[in-house]
Amino acid sequence: MNTNSSNIMALAPNASNKRETVCIFGTGDFGRALGHKMIQCGYPVVYGSRSTHISNLIPKDAEVMSHTEAAQKAAIIIIAIQRQHYNFLTPLAEILHGKVVVDISNNLKLNQYPESNAEYLAQLLPGARVVKAFNTVSAWALQSGTLDASRQVFVCGDDMEAKQMVMNIVRALGLTPLDRGSLLAAQEIENYPLQLFPMWKFPFFLSLGLTAFFFFYCLALDVIYTYVYENKNFSFFIAITIPNRICPVMALILLGLVYLPGVLAAIIQLYRGTKYRRFPDWLDKWMLCRKQLGLIALAFASLHAVFTLVSPIRSFVRWRTSKAIISQALNNKTEPLDTTNAWLSDSYLALGILGFFFFVLVGITSLPSVSNSVNWREFRFVQSKLGYVTLILCTAHTLVYGGKWFLSPSAYRWYLPNIYMLSLIVPCAVLVVKFVLIFPCVDKPLTQIRQGWERNPKYSE
Ligand code: NAP
């Protein structure tokens, strides 16, 4: 009997679980989408609008009334109205006194106004507890069940209790609140939706520029040169041969560029004898986009793997193989197996496969879902140690493949080196400097500097 009644008690609706009424000012796209989601999650919603006419678009179960009436019904008021219309709120300052007023607005340009919209709202309503939230979620994402966009909602505000109330609503809607501190953070939060892959700009344009350079370089040496001097039309190289030359070269150079700023930073710290002086801005920015550079490098490496796999079915490759077989048959002479070449070819393939495997492993650990599940030491181990192993394997793969070109005069068409040679400059430079840096006589002072030791301390006792 007792057990049954306690079960019934557990299943019965709990009066304290009843959600608080939320008021939304504005029945536009966002106001409606948010109201709809809130009603689904059990919040009674009242709209404050210039027109109390109920349209079909307004979620049913929601009430629409004047701004004054609606504001009196709730402790939380969400302003789903553009900033330029905020002055209509001034006469409502008294009614909104002590209420939690949520600013969800965005701007059309970065830093459009001297102060953030949320700070402006706080100036208009001095007695209100203003919280910034929801501006990073789109009306579309709310309508489509928030499955196709980020679930993170940045929240900031000066009143802890008000912020907590808003974060509870965010959680109840199935979103993830991220406390970004006081209202001072609002400007940054408002700029966030206007940014288009900010960390990707430099890696993207660098990759685009280098790819274009190498494309024209290969076009000149592999297609134009052979046409001019050998009268052969190899223009079809543009489809697979040239991309399959550019992809590994780009992958290796970009991977080298991921580790280059680290060794430059180490040299600067050793030279200065302290870690307490800021790096130049360009180096700071370069370090911040290493993950993006690495991911683009991985994309190039993956393309190289795919291009290589389709090689045997290419008409040019099949023609070259059958030509070699027919010429042996016509001469009635079988070429003996060249074990040195077999060794080189197998080693080059093995190094490539292993390099690609480690490359994928390093790439996977940079994904937030994976990096969140490892501790800092594990993350550094994979990104730094396994990253260097990848760089060594990929450089060795290129050296074994293209090593023979270095001494061959035919590799220097128009006195220009083959792109394999160009691709080795950055990774070899990084590996040589890194090799010097791990010598105990260099590594020891560097470790001390990174632990806070200074050669010429500014504030000596
Ligand atoms: P919207 O569709 O244009 O709706 C704005 C609403 O503001 C109107 O429906 C109107 O509601 C009210 N309004 C317009 N002029 C007014 C005035 N002079 N005085 C008082 N109220 C006025 O815009 P929205 O897309 O919903 O965006 C609303 C806010 O949400 C903006 O600040 C936007 O930056 C932000 N936001 C939007 C999205 C999104 O995906 N749309 C995402 C994040 C943030 P009534 O007719 O009911 O008065």
Short mmCIF file of C-alpha atoms in Angstrom, two decimals, residues 11 121 151-152 154 301 352 428:
data_model
loop_
_atom_site.label_atom_id
_atom_site.label_comp_id
_atom_site.label_asym_id
_atom_site.label_seq_id
_atom_site.Cartn_x
_atom_site.Cartn_y
_atom_site.Cartn_z
CA LEU A 11 4.13 10.29 -10.94
CA LEU A 121 19.24 48.29 -22.88
CA ARG A 151 23.33 24.14 -29.12
CA GLN A 152 25.53 26.54 -27.18
CA PHE A 154 26.30 32.31 -24.46
CA ALA A 301 46.66 14.12 -47.48
CA GLY A 352 53.11 6.93 -46.62
CA CYS A 428 63.18 19.55 -43.05
#
